mmCIF file of C-alpha atoms in Angstrom:
data_model
loop_
_atom_site.group_PDB
_atom_site.id
_atom_site.type_symbol
_atom_site.label_atom_id
_atom_site.label_comp_id
_atom_site.label_asym_id
_atom_site.label_seq_id
_atom_site.Cartn_x
_atom_site.Cartn_y
_atom_site.Cartn_z
ATOM 1 C CA MET S 1 -9.852 5.844 16.297
ATOM 2 C CA LEU S 2 -12.144 3.492 14.766
ATOM 3 C CA GLU S 3 -14.843 4.228 17.586
ATOM 4 C CA ASN S 4 -15.287 7.493 15.728
ATOM 5 C CA ARG S 5 -15.779 5.825 12.459
ATOM 6 C CA ASN S 6 -19.446 6.340 10.923
ATOM 7 C CA GLN S 7 -20.457 2.837 9.858
ATOM 8 C CA LEU S 8 -23.939 3.732 8.861
ATOM 9 C CA GLU S 9 -22.754 6.699 6.768
ATOM 10 C CA ILE S 10 -20.327 4.533 4.744
ATOM 11 C CA GLU S 11 -22.912 1.746 4.471
ATOM 12 C CA GLN S 12 -25.347 4.138 3.020
ATOM 13 C CA LYS S 13 -22.745 5.148 0.357
ATOM 14 C CA LEU S 14 -22.281 1.645 -0.635
ATOM 15 C CA LYS S 15 -25.985 0.808 -0.839
ATOM 16 C CA ARG S 16 -26.539 3.844 -3.092
ATOM 17 C CA GLU S 17 -24.008 2.787 -5.539
ATOM 18 C CA MET S 18 -25.461 -0.617 -5.391
ATOM 19 C CA GLU S 19 -28.936 0.715 -6.284
ATOM 20 C CA ARG S 20 -27.417 2.708 -9.136
ATOM 21 C CA GLU S 21 -25.894 -0.393 -10.620
ATOM 22 C CA GLY S 22 -28.913 -2.310 -9.863
ATOM 23 C CA LEU S 23 -27.245 -4.940 -7.535
ATOM 24 C CA ASP S 24 -28.979 -6.896 -4.668
ATOM 25 C CA ALA S 25 -25.803 -7.416 -2.718
ATOM 26 C CA LEU S 26 -22.024 -7.385 -2.407
ATOM 27 C CA ILE S 27 -19.639 -10.034 -1.491
ATOM 28 C CA LEU S 28 -16.412 -8.212 -0.572
ATOM 29 C CA THR S 29 -13.359 -10.392 -0.358
ATOM 30 C CA GLU S 30 -10.253 -7.971 -0.354
ATOM 31 C CA PRO S 31 -8.954 -6.924 2.871
ATOM 32 C CA GLU S 32 -9.098 -3.025 2.125
ATOM 33 C CA THR S 33 -12.732 -3.175 0.904
ATOM 34 C CA ILE S 34 -13.773 -5.153 3.838
ATOM 35 C CA LEU S 35 -12.200 -2.658 6.092
ATOM 36 C CA TYR S 36 -14.052 0.098 4.253
ATOM 37 C CA ALA S 37 -17.409 -1.641 4.486
ATOM 38 C CA SER S 38 -17.146 -2.772 8.000
ATOM 39 C CA GLY S 39 -14.442 -1.190 9.861
ATOM 40 C CA PHE S 40 -12.552 -4.491 10.518
ATOM 41 C CA ALA S 41 -8.884 -4.998 9.423
ATOM 42 C CA SER S 42 -8.418 -8.962 9.253
ATOM 43 C CA HIS S 43 -4.986 -9.907 10.224
ATOM 44 C CA PHE S 44 -5.342 -13.181 8.720
ATOM 45 C CA LEU S 45 -6.469 -11.696 5.471
ATOM 46 C CA TYR S 46 -4.075 -9.016 5.121
ATOM 47 C CA ASP S 47 -1.074 -11.158 6.169
ATOM 48 C CA SER S 48 -2.111 -14.376 4.088
ATOM 49 C CA ARG S 49 -4.002 -12.757 1.093
ATOM 50 C CA ARG S 50 -5.956 -15.953 1.087
ATOM 51 C CA ILE S 51 -9.261 -14.909 -0.565
ATOM 52 C CA GLY S 52 -12.421 -16.080 1.577
ATOM 53 C CA THR S 53 -10.359 -16.094 4.981
ATOM 54 C CA THR S 54 -12.868 -12.972 5.798
ATOM 55 C CA LEU S 55 -15.745 -11.692 3.982
ATOM 56 C CA ALA S 56 -18.106 -8.685 4.096
ATOM 57 C CA VAL S 57 -21.761 -8.885 2.831
ATOM 58 C CA VAL S 58 -23.621 -5.841 1.772
ATOM 59 C CA ARG S 59 -27.357 -6.228 1.300
ATOM 60 C CA LYS S 60 -29.840 -3.463 0.062
ATOM 61 C CA GLU S 61 -31.378 -3.815 3.415
ATOM 62 C CA GLY S 62 -29.913 -4.360 6.779
ATOM 63 C CA PRO S 63 -26.334 -4.268 8.378
ATOM 64 C CA VAL S 64 -23.276 -5.119 6.705
ATOM 65 C CA ILE S 65 -22.491 -8.679 7.640
ATOM 66 C CA LEU S 66 -18.792 -9.706 8.544
ATOM 67 C CA ILE S 67 -17.965 -13.444 8.289
ATOM 68 C CA LEU S 68 -14.713 -14.163 10.040
ATOM 69 C CA ASN S 69 -13.011 -16.850 12.096
ATOM 70 C CA GLU S 70 -13.611 -17.371 15.619
ATOM 71 C CA ILE S 71 -10.070 -16.240 16.835
ATOM 72 C CA GLU S 72 -10.629 -12.405 15.071
ATOM 73 C CA LYS S 73 -14.132 -12.154 16.434
ATOM 74 C CA GLN S 74 -13.199 -10.854 19.916
ATOM 75 C CA THR S 75 -11.172 -8.080 18.134
ATOM 76 C CA ALA S 76 -14.022 -7.198 15.599
ATOM 77 C CA GLU S 77 -16.537 -6.809 18.555
ATOM 78 C CA ASN S 78 -14.055 -4.448 20.122
ATOM 79 C CA GLN S 79 -13.420 -2.407 17.091
ATOM 80 C CA CYS S 80 -16.617 -2.550 15.079
ATOM 81 C CA LYS S 81 -20.191 -1.239 15.745
ATOM 82 C CA ASP S 82 -23.498 -1.221 13.774
ATOM 83 C CA ILE S 83 -22.721 -4.480 11.860
ATOM 84 C CA LYS S 84 -23.629 -8.207 12.179
ATOM 85 C CA MET S 85 -21.120 -10.826 12.664
ATOM 86 C CA GLU S 86 -20.990 -14.550 11.760
ATOM 87 C CA THR S 87 -17.980 -16.994 12.671
ATOM 88 C CA TYR S 88 -16.515 -20.241 11.305
ATOM 89 C CA PRO S 89 -14.257 -22.748 12.924
ATOM 90 C CA VAL S 90 -10.393 -22.681 12.302
ATOM 91 C CA TRP S 91 -7.638 -24.897 13.566
ATOM 92 C CA ILE S 92 -7.151 -22.805 16.715
ATOM 93 C CA TYR S 93 -8.313 -24.179 20.202
ATOM 94 C CA ILE S 94 -10.397 -21.542 22.178
ATOM 95 C CA ASP S 95 -11.453 -22.692 25.506
ATOM 96 C CA GLY S 96 -15.429 -21.892 25.983
ATOM 97 C CA VAL S 97 -16.293 -21.659 22.218
ATOM 98 C CA GLU S 98 -19.473 -23.578 20.983
ATOM 99 C CA ASP S 99 -17.270 -25.990 19.201
ATOM 100 C CA ASP S 100 -15.300 -26.853 22.104
ATOM 101 C CA GLY S 101 -13.953 -30.477 21.765
ATOM 102 C CA LEU S 102 -14.936 -30.937 18.171
ATOM 103 C CA GLU S 103 -12.415 -31.891 15.797
ATOM 104 C CA LYS S 104 -10.481 -29.086 13.702
ATOM 105 C CA PRO S 105 -9.239 -28.611 10.348
ATOM 106 C CA SER S 106 -5.468 -28.156 9.657
ATOM 107 C CA GLN S 107 -6.656 -25.091 7.448
ATOM 108 C CA PRO S 108 -10.195 -23.789 7.061
ATOM 109 C CA ASP S 109 -12.159 -24.693 4.264
ATOM 110 C CA MET S 110 -12.717 -21.419 2.055
ATOM 111 C CA MET S 111 -15.901 -22.726 0.715
ATOM 112 C CA VAL S 112 -17.498 -22.461 4.291
ATOM 113 C CA PRO S 113 -17.244 -18.523 4.590
ATOM 114 C CA VAL S 114 -18.277 -18.226 1.287
ATOM 115 C CA LYS S 115 -21.438 -20.444 1.461
ATOM 116 C CA ILE S 116 -22.410 -18.509 4.597
ATOM 117 C CA ALA S 117 -22.247 -15.356 2.656
ATOM 118 C CA LEU S 118 -24.540 -16.591 -0.133
ATOM 119 C CA ASP S 119 -26.831 -17.989 2.368
ATOM 120 C CA PHE S 120 -27.198 -14.775 3.841
ATOM 121 C CA ILE S 121 -28.083 -13.197 0.342
ATOM 122 C CA THR S 122 -30.487 -15.953 -1.100
ATOM 123 C CA GLU S 123 -32.480 -16.108 2.066
ATOM 124 C CA ARG S 124 -33.917 -12.790 1.056
ATOM 125 C CA THR S 125 -33.524 -12.864 -2.820
ATOM 126 C CA ALA S 126 -33.349 -16.222 -4.879
ATOM 127 C CA GLU S 127 -32.319 -14.686 -7.911
ATOM 128 C CA ALA S 128 -30.061 -11.907 -6.527
ATOM 129 C CA LYS S 129 -27.591 -9.876 -8.764
ATOM 130 C CA ILE S 130 -24.347 -10.015 -6.892
ATOM 131 C CA GLY S 131 -21.495 -7.671 -7.108
ATOM 132 C CA VAL S 132 -18.162 -9.384 -6.616
ATOM 133 C CA GLN S 133 -14.622 -8.375 -6.826
ATOM 134 C CA SER S 134 -14.075 -10.643 -9.771
ATOM 135 C CA PRO S 135 -10.366 -9.430 -10.660
ATOM 136 C CA SER S 136 -9.105 -11.077 -7.367
ATOM 137 C CA ILE S 137 -11.556 -14.015 -6.645
ATOM 138 C CA PRO S 138 -9.828 -17.237 -7.404
ATOM 139 C CA HIS S 139 -11.199 -19.890 -9.728
ATOM 140 C CA ASP S 140 -12.669 -22.183 -6.983
ATOM 141 C CA ILE S 141 -14.639 -19.587 -5.353
ATOM 142 C CA TRP S 142 -15.851 -18.200 -8.658
ATOM 143 C CA ASP S 143 -16.890 -21.524 -9.788
ATOM 144 C CA PHE S 144 -18.701 -22.113 -6.653
ATOM 145 C CA LEU S 145 -20.523 -18.835 -6.779
ATOM 146 C CA SER S 146 -21.320 -19.634 -10.255
ATOM 147 C CA ASN S 147 -22.590 -22.989 -9.853
ATOM 148 C CA CYS S 148 -24.703 -21.642 -7.145
ATOM 149 C CA THR S 149 -26.258 -18.692 -8.626
ATOM 150 C CA GLY S 150 -25.611 -18.716 -12.058
ATOM 151 C CA VAL S 151 -22.804 -16.912 -13.818
ATOM 152 C CA GLY S 152 -25.214 -14.310 -14.998
ATOM 153 C CA SER S 153 -25.927 -13.377 -11.620
ATOM 154 C CA LEU S 154 -22.343 -12.244 -10.789
ATOM 155 C CA TYR S 155 -21.080 -8.698 -11.605
ATOM 156 C CA ASN S 156 -17.884 -6.810 -11.125
ATOM 157 C CA CYS S 157 -18.374 -4.339 -8.292
ATOM 158 C CA GLU S 158 -15.293 -2.271 -8.686
ATOM 159 C CA LYS S 159 -17.474 0.554 -10.022
ATOM 160 C CA VAL S 160 -19.525 0.558 -7.127
ATOM 161 C CA LEU S 161 -16.477 0.486 -4.636
ATOM 162 C CA ASN S 162 -14.478 3.111 -6.724
ATOM 163 C CA ARG S 163 -17.332 5.580 -6.751
ATOM 164 C CA ALA S 164 -18.189 5.091 -2.845
ATOM 165 C CA ARG S 165 -14.551 5.399 -1.708
ATOM 166 C CA ALA S 166 -13.647 8.345 -3.921
ATOM 167 C CA ILE S 167 -15.828 10.716 -1.759
ATOM 168 C CA LYS S 168 -14.465 10.687 1.668
ATOM 169 C CA THR S 169 -16.293 11.011 5.088
ATOM 170 C CA ASP S 170 -15.353 13.616 7.594
ATOM 171 C CA TRP S 171 -13.666 10.636 9.577
ATOM 172 C CA GLU S 172 -11.593 9.609 6.782
ATOM 173 C CA ILE S 173 -10.745 13.114 5.956
ATOM 174 C CA GLY S 174 -9.513 13.611 9.390
ATOM 175 C CA LEU S 175 -7.318 10.623 9.180
ATOM 176 C CA LEU S 176 -5.886 11.449 5.969
ATOM 177 C CA ARG S 177 -4.936 14.850 6.999
ATOM 178 C CA ARG S 178 -3.272 13.429 9.976
ATOM 179 C CA THR S 179 -1.250 10.787 8.151
ATOM 180 C CA ALA S 180 -0.179 13.507 5.728
ATOM 181 C CA LYS S 181 1.066 15.928 8.615
ATOM 182 C CA ILE S 182 2.784 13.133 10.368
ATOM 183 C CA THR S 183 4.482 11.952 7.126
ATOM 184 C CA GLU S 184 5.598 15.692 6.451
ATOM 185 C CA THR S 185 7.265 15.917 9.815
ATOM 186 C CA ALA S 186 8.804 12.556 9.511
ATOM 187 C CA MET S 187 10.350 13.220 6.175
ATOM 188 C CA LEU S 188 11.839 16.681 7.396
ATOM 189 C CA GLU S 189 13.250 15.181 10.386
ATOM 190 C CA THR S 190 14.727 12.420 8.304
ATOM 191 C CA ALA S 191 16.188 14.887 5.892
ATOM 192 C CA TYR S 192 17.994 16.995 8.585
ATOM 193 C CA CYS S 193 19.598 13.629 9.656
ATOM 194 C CA ILE S 194 21.040 12.495 6.219
ATOM 195 C CA VAL S 195 24.763 12.740 5.761
ATOM 196 C CA PRO S 196 27.202 11.439 3.167
ATOM 197 C CA GLY S 197 27.954 7.691 4.060
ATOM 198 C CA MET S 198 24.568 6.894 5.668
ATOM 199 C CA SER S 199 23.048 3.865 4.042
ATOM 200 C CA GLU S 200 19.474 3.396 2.704
ATOM 201 C CA LYS S 201 18.669 1.249 5.617
ATOM 202 C CA GLU S 202 19.630 3.814 8.181
ATOM 203 C CA ILE S 203 17.630 6.432 6.373
ATOM 204 C CA LEU S 204 14.432 4.596 6.247
ATOM 205 C CA SER S 205 15.000 3.358 10.019
ATOM 206 C CA ILE S 206 15.199 7.161 10.847
ATOM 207 C CA TYR S 207 12.083 7.974 8.948
ATOM 208 C CA ARG S 208 10.035 5.076 10.466
ATOM 209 C CA ASN S 209 11.232 6.209 13.902
ATOM 210 C CA ALA S 210 10.149 9.799 13.324
ATOM 211 C CA ALA S 211 6.648 8.537 12.040
ATOM 212 C CA PHE S 212 5.828 6.399 15.041
ATOM 213 C CA SER S 213 7.165 8.529 17.765
ATOM 214 C CA GLN S 214 4.683 11.219 16.695
ATOM 215 C CA ASP S 215 1.576 9.280 17.090
ATOM 216 C CA LEU S 216 0.721 6.047 18.992
ATOM 217 C CA ASP S 217 -2.036 5.216 16.381
ATOM 218 C CA VAL S 218 0.575 4.917 13.692
ATOM 219 C CA ILE S 219 0.630 1.309 12.525
ATOM 220 C CA GLY S 220 3.007 1.667 9.573
ATOM 221 C CA ALA S 221 5.453 4.210 7.940
ATOM 222 C CA TYR S 222 5.972 3.203 4.205
ATOM 223 C CA THR S 223 8.512 5.105 2.016
ATOM 224 C CA VAL S 224 10.498 4.424 -1.256
ATOM 225 C CA SER S 225 13.755 6.178 -1.394
ATOM 226 C CA GLY S 226 15.969 7.386 -4.226
ATOM 227 C CA ILE S 227 19.642 7.816 -3.485
ATOM 228 C CA GLY S 228 22.107 9.315 -6.134
ATOM 229 C CA ALA S 229 21.487 7.565 -9.524
ATOM 230 C CA GLU S 230 19.502 4.582 -7.869
ATOM 231 C CA TYR S 231 16.085 5.634 -8.959
ATOM 232 C CA SER S 232 14.479 2.157 -8.791
ATOM 233 C CA ILE S 233 11.565 1.356 -6.415
ATOM 234 C CA VAL S 234 12.395 -1.535 -3.867
ATOM 235 C CA GLN S 235 10.904 -3.574 -1.257
ATOM 236 C CA ILE S 236 13.915 -4.693 0.537
ATOM 237 C CA PRO S 237 16.375 -1.922 1.342
ATOM 238 C CA ARG S 238 19.307 -1.827 -0.972
ATOM 239 C CA ASN S 239 23.159 -2.086 0.235
ATOM 240 C CA ILE S 240 23.759 1.492 -1.061
ATOM 241 C CA SER S 241 24.911 4.564 0.895
ATOM 242 C CA VAL S 242 24.699 8.458 0.301
ATOM 243 C CA LYS S 243 27.478 10.171 -1.547
ATOM 244 C CA GLU S 244 28.288 13.952 -1.432
ATOM 245 C CA ASN S 245 25.988 15.919 -3.671
ATOM 246 C CA ASP S 246 23.273 12.965 -4.353
ATOM 247 C CA ILE S 247 19.748 13.722 -4.977
ATOM 248 C CA ILE S 248 17.493 12.055 -2.284
ATOM 249 C CA ARG S 249 13.704 11.216 -2.718
ATOM 250 C CA LEU S 250 11.498 10.164 0.074
ATOM 251 C CA ASP S 251 8.166 9.303 -1.191
ATOM 252 C CA GLY S 252 5.031 7.327 0.663
ATOM 253 C CA GLY S 253 3.556 7.979 4.047
ATOM 254 C CA ALA S 254 2.294 6.941 7.527
ATOM 255 C CA ASN S 255 -0.628 4.774 8.101
ATOM 256 C CA ILE S 256 -3.511 4.946 10.707
ATOM 257 C CA CYS S 257 -6.227 2.544 10.819
ATOM 258 C CA GLY S 258 -5.465 1.311 7.243
ATOM 259 C CA TYR S 259 -5.486 4.672 5.620
ATOM 260 C CA GLN S 260 -2.228 5.744 4.314
ATOM 261 C CA ALA S 261 -0.607 9.072 3.325
ATOM 262 C CA ASP S 262 1.345 9.562 0.141
ATOM 263 C CA ILE S 263 3.522 12.709 -0.298
ATOM 264 C CA ALA S 264 7.117 13.161 -1.643
ATOM 265 C CA ARG S 265 10.167 15.287 -0.661
ATOM 266 C CA THR S 266 13.327 15.533 -3.207
ATOM 267 C CA PHE S 267 16.533 17.415 -1.952
ATOM 268 C CA VAL S 268 20.087 17.384 -2.468
ATOM 269 C CA VAL S 269 22.992 16.412 0.282
ATOM 270 C CA GLY S 270 25.750 19.160 -0.891
ATOM 271 C CA LYS S 271 25.673 20.758 -4.059
ATOM 272 C CA PRO S 272 23.275 19.500 -7.169
ATOM 273 C CA ALA S 273 24.409 19.320 -10.730
ATOM 274 C CA ASP S 274 23.026 22.025 -13.043
ATOM 275 C CA LYS S 275 21.112 19.583 -14.768
ATOM 276 C CA ALA S 276 19.336 18.251 -11.386
ATOM 277 C CA VAL S 277 18.448 21.695 -10.693
ATOM 278 C CA GLN S 278 16.946 22.018 -14.081
ATOM 279 C CA ILE S 279 14.795 18.832 -13.504
ATOM 280 C CA PHE S 280 13.513 19.940 -10.089
ATOM 281 C CA ASP S 281 12.530 23.400 -11.153
ATOM 282 C CA ALA S 282 10.467 22.123 -14.071
ATOM 283 C CA LEU S 283 8.896 19.789 -11.902
ATOM 284 C CA TYR S 284 8.026 22.460 -9.398
ATOM 285 C CA ARG S 285 6.650 24.854 -12.040
ATOM 286 C CA ALA S 286 4.447 21.775 -13.384
ATOM 287 C CA PHE S 287 3.245 21.124 -9.744
ATOM 288 C CA ASP S 288 2.428 24.765 -9.261
ATOM 289 C CA THR S 289 0.784 24.975 -12.638
ATOM 290 C CA GLY S 290 -1.484 22.162 -11.519
ATOM 291 C CA ARG S 291 -2.106 23.477 -7.985
ATOM 292 C CA SER S 292 -3.223 26.846 -9.453
ATOM 293 C CA MET S 293 -5.951 25.002 -11.448
ATOM 294 C CA ILE S 294 -7.513 22.581 -9.031
ATOM 295 C CA GLY S 295 -10.733 23.107 -7.360
ATOM 296 C CA PRO S 296 -14.277 21.636 -7.188
ATOM 297 C CA GLY S 297 -15.662 20.713 -10.585
ATOM 298 C CA VAL S 298 -12.412 21.155 -12.532
ATOM 299 C CA PRO S 299 -11.797 18.249 -15.023
ATOM 300 C CA PHE S 300 -8.756 16.025 -14.585
ATOM 301 C CA GLU S 301 -7.799 16.042 -18.022
ATOM 302 C CA PRO S 302 -6.783 19.787 -18.519
ATOM 303 C CA VAL S 303 -4.834 19.633 -15.233
ATOM 304 C CA PHE S 304 -3.019 16.466 -16.389
ATOM 305 C CA HIS S 305 -2.001 18.120 -19.711
ATOM 306 C CA ALA S 306 -1.047 21.453 -18.278
ATOM 307 C CA MET S 307 1.256 19.605 -15.744
ATOM 308 C CA GLN S 308 2.954 17.464 -18.316
ATOM 309 C CA ASP S 309 3.261 20.038 -20.794
ATOM 310 C CA THR S 310 4.973 22.362 -18.326
ATOM 311 C CA VAL S 311 7.772 19.812 -18.042
ATOM 312 C CA ARG S 312 7.988 19.150 -21.708
ATOM 313 C CA LYS S 313 8.275 22.935 -22.478
ATOM 314 C CA SER S 314 11.136 23.120 -19.680
ATOM 315 C CA GLY S 315 13.574 21.182 -21.989
ATOM 316 C CA PHE S 316 12.144 17.726 -21.419
ATOM 317 C CA GLU S 317 10.250 17.185 -24.582
ATOM 318 C CA LYS S 318 9.858 13.376 -24.023
ATOM 319 C CA TYR S 319 8.488 13.561 -20.624
ATOM 320 C CA THR S 320 5.327 11.398 -20.420
ATOM 321 C CA ARG S 321 3.170 10.183 -17.733
ATOM 322 C CA GLY S 322 0.018 8.012 -17.446
ATOM 323 C CA HIS S 323 -1.397 10.326 -14.388
ATOM 324 C CA CYS S 324 -0.207 13.255 -12.320
ATOM 325 C CA GLY S 325 -1.914 12.280 -9.272
ATOM 326 C CA HIS S 326 -4.470 9.982 -7.455
ATOM 327 C CA SER S 327 -6.792 9.595 -4.697
ATOM 328 C CA VAL S 328 -5.616 8.134 -1.406
ATOM 329 C CA GLY S 329 -7.538 6.050 1.212
ATOM 330 C CA CYS S 330 -7.322 2.568 2.636
ATOM 331 C CA ASN S 331 -5.779 0.909 -0.378
ATOM 332 C CA ILE S 332 -3.036 -1.564 0.341
ATOM 333 C CA PHE S 333 -1.323 -0.002 -2.488
ATOM 334 C CA VAL S 334 -1.508 3.718 -1.700
ATOM 335 C CA GLU S 335 -2.493 4.750 -5.247
ATOM 336 C CA GLU S 336 -6.339 4.459 -5.828
ATOM 337 C CA ARG S 337 -8.913 5.758 -8.270
ATOM 338 C CA PRO S 338 -9.678 8.234 -9.515
ATOM 339 C CA PHE S 339 -6.451 9.322 -11.183
ATOM 340 C CA VAL S 340 -5.669 12.735 -12.515
ATOM 341 C CA ALA S 341 -5.498 11.540 -16.146
ATOM 342 C CA PRO S 342 -7.334 12.032 -19.317
ATOM 343 C CA ASP S 343 -9.277 8.796 -18.881
ATOM 344 C CA GLU S 344 -12.895 9.089 -19.737
ATOM 345 C CA GLU S 345 -13.644 5.583 -18.375
ATOM 346 C CA GLN S 346 -13.187 6.431 -14.791
ATOM 347 C CA GLU S 347 -16.020 6.721 -12.446
ATOM 348 C CA PHE S 348 -15.098 10.495 -11.969
ATOM 349 C CA THR S 349 -13.593 12.619 -14.492
ATOM 350 C CA ALA S 350 -13.259 15.862 -12.423
ATOM 351 C CA PHE S 351 -12.205 16.927 -9.024
ATOM 352 C CA MET S 352 -15.166 16.852 -6.571
ATOM 353 C CA PRO S 353 -15.977 18.050 -2.995
ATOM 354 C CA GLY S 354 -14.843 15.345 -0.413
ATOM 355 C CA MET S 355 -11.942 13.959 -2.591
ATOM 356 C CA VAL S 356 -8.619 13.646 -0.933
ATOM 357 C CA MET S 357 -5.791 13.400 -3.998
ATOM 358 C CA SER S 358 -2.307 13.422 -3.944
ATOM 359 C CA ILE S 359 -0.958 15.401 -6.702
ATOM 360 C CA GLU S 360 2.501 14.754 -8.119
ATOM 361 C CA VAL S 361 5.189 14.957 -10.594
ATOM 362 C CA PRO S 362 7.607 12.236 -10.625
ATOM 363 C CA PHE S 363 10.739 12.198 -13.024
ATOM 364 C CA TYR S 364 13.204 9.164 -13.139
ATOM 365 C CA SER S 365 16.809 9.420 -14.455
ATOM 366 C CA ALA S 366 19.389 6.848 -14.799
ATOM 367 C CA VAL S 367 22.129 9.496 -14.350
ATOM 368 C CA TYR S 368 20.461 11.878 -11.826
ATOM 369 C CA GLY S 369 18.196 9.460 -9.906
ATOM 370 C CA ALA S 370 14.525 9.825 -8.612
ATOM 371 C CA PHE S 371 12.701 13.146 -8.292
ATOM 372 C CA ASN S 372 8.954 13.632 -7.142
ATOM 373 C CA ILE S 373 7.185 16.484 -5.928
ATOM 374 C CA GLU S 374 3.895 15.376 -4.217
ATOM 375 C CA ASP S 375 1.377 16.942 -1.691
ATOM 376 C CA THR S 376 -2.021 15.885 -0.716
ATOM 377 C CA VAL S 377 -5.082 18.205 -1.182
ATOM 378 C CA LEU S 378 -8.817 18.040 0.004
ATOM 379 C CA ILE S 379 -11.318 19.367 -2.584
ATOM 380 C CA THR S 380 -13.987 21.312 -0.672
ATOM 381 C CA GLU S 381 -17.233 22.926 -1.633
ATOM 382 C CA ASN S 382 -15.529 26.274 -2.342
ATOM 383 C CA GLY S 383 -11.897 25.340 -3.034
ATOM 384 C CA CYS S 384 -9.058 23.476 -1.752
ATOM 385 C CA GLU S 385 -7.290 22.634 1.503
ATOM 386 C CA TRP S 386 -3.919 21.536 1.143
ATOM 387 C CA PHE S 387 -2.698 19.120 3.861
ATOM 388 C CA THR S 388 1.038 19.668 3.295
ATOM 389 C CA THR S 389 3.545 22.091 1.721
ATOM 390 C CA VAL S 390 6.021 20.756 -0.622
ATOM 391 C CA ASN S 391 9.574 22.433 -0.815
ATOM 392 C CA ASP S 392 10.231 24.836 -3.654
ATOM 393 C CA SER S 393 13.958 24.173 -3.848
ATOM 394 C CA LEU S 394 16.593 21.245 -3.801
ATOM 395 C CA PHE S 395 18.346 23.039 -0.995
ATOM 396 C CA TRP S 396 15.836 21.447 1.592
ATOM 397 C CA PRO S 397 15.682 21.835 4.585
ATOM 398 C CA ARG S 398 18.957 23.547 4.633
ATOM 399 C CA HIS S 399 18.035 27.052 3.208
#
C-alpha cells in the first residue's frame, strides 16, 4: 500500500501551508505527523512515545528529511520514496554498519537527532523561523532548540499540520474508504454472533478477527464497546457479559497504514426498553438531519446545531455535545480536526472537497447504556460519498 502513496503531493501541501505561515522549516516529532510527512511509521516512536527517537524535517526547498536510528533504516528504505534519510547510532549491534566495533550507548541521546535536524535547517537559513509541535515537545528538547535558535524563532506548527491534513489525497481517500467498509463488515459479522452470556472479551475478539480476516493490509482493529448499562470507555476489556435485552454499541475502526476508520453501530440483543427506542430514534433523526445538510461549502455550525437541536426536541432537552463529527486520518487518537462544531478558531469552518469526516450523534446513559450513530463521508466537488450506511433501527441485523 505505501508504494502507491504520493510523497511529493503531501510534501507540497505542507510547503504551501508553511509559506502561508511564513515558516522556513518544520521539525516534526510526533509519530503520526512523521508518518504523514514521510510515509514512515517508526516502531520505536509509536511504541515508546519518546519524542526525538525519530524526526522529520520539512524545508522550503528539497525533500523531506527523515532522521531515524540505524535499525529502522532498512524498513524506511523499503517503504519510503522521494525523501532523504539520516541515521544515528543506537545500542543495537548490526554487523557491517559504519560504526561497527565502536562503543554504543545503553540508550540513545535524544539531543543527537535533534541536533542533526537543526543542522539541516541552519545550513540554509541561519535565522530560520521553525515550526515545531510545541504541545508535545519535552522541556529538554525545547530548551536545546531555544538556546540554539532563540525562542523567538520557534512557532507552534499545529495550524500548518491541521490545514494540510484536513484535505485528503486520493491515496488517503482510498485507504479511508477501504478501512470504513472493512469496519462495517466486521461490525455486522460481530453483531450476528452476539448472544446473551457472551463476554466483552469474546465480542472484541470476534470483531478483531472479522476485521483482520478481510484484508492482509489491516494492522489494527480498534473498537470501544458498550454493553447494557456499562457505557464507559475502556482500554482493557471488562469482566462483563451480555444480558437479554441489552443495548450494544460498537464504535471504532480498522487500521491500514496508520489510517483508522471510525464508525459506530448500536443495536439490541432481544427486546429494547421503550426509552431505549426513544433514544435511538432521536439520535437517528438527528443524524439524518445532519446527513441531509452536508455538502461542499456548508458551514459546520448550522449542521451541529441542527443535529443537537433535533435530539433536544425529541424529549432530551439537556442533550449537549461539543461536536457532532470530526475528520479522520492517520491520527493515533482517531478524532482529528476539523470538528463539526461552532468553533470559529478552527482552521476550517465548513465542509470542503477532499475532507473525510465521521458524522456522529452519541448518547450515554447510566440506565440504558451507550448509543452512537456514526458513519463516514467524503466531501466531493459536487456533493458527498458516504462510505458506510448506518442502521436505522435497534433491531439490527435481525430485521
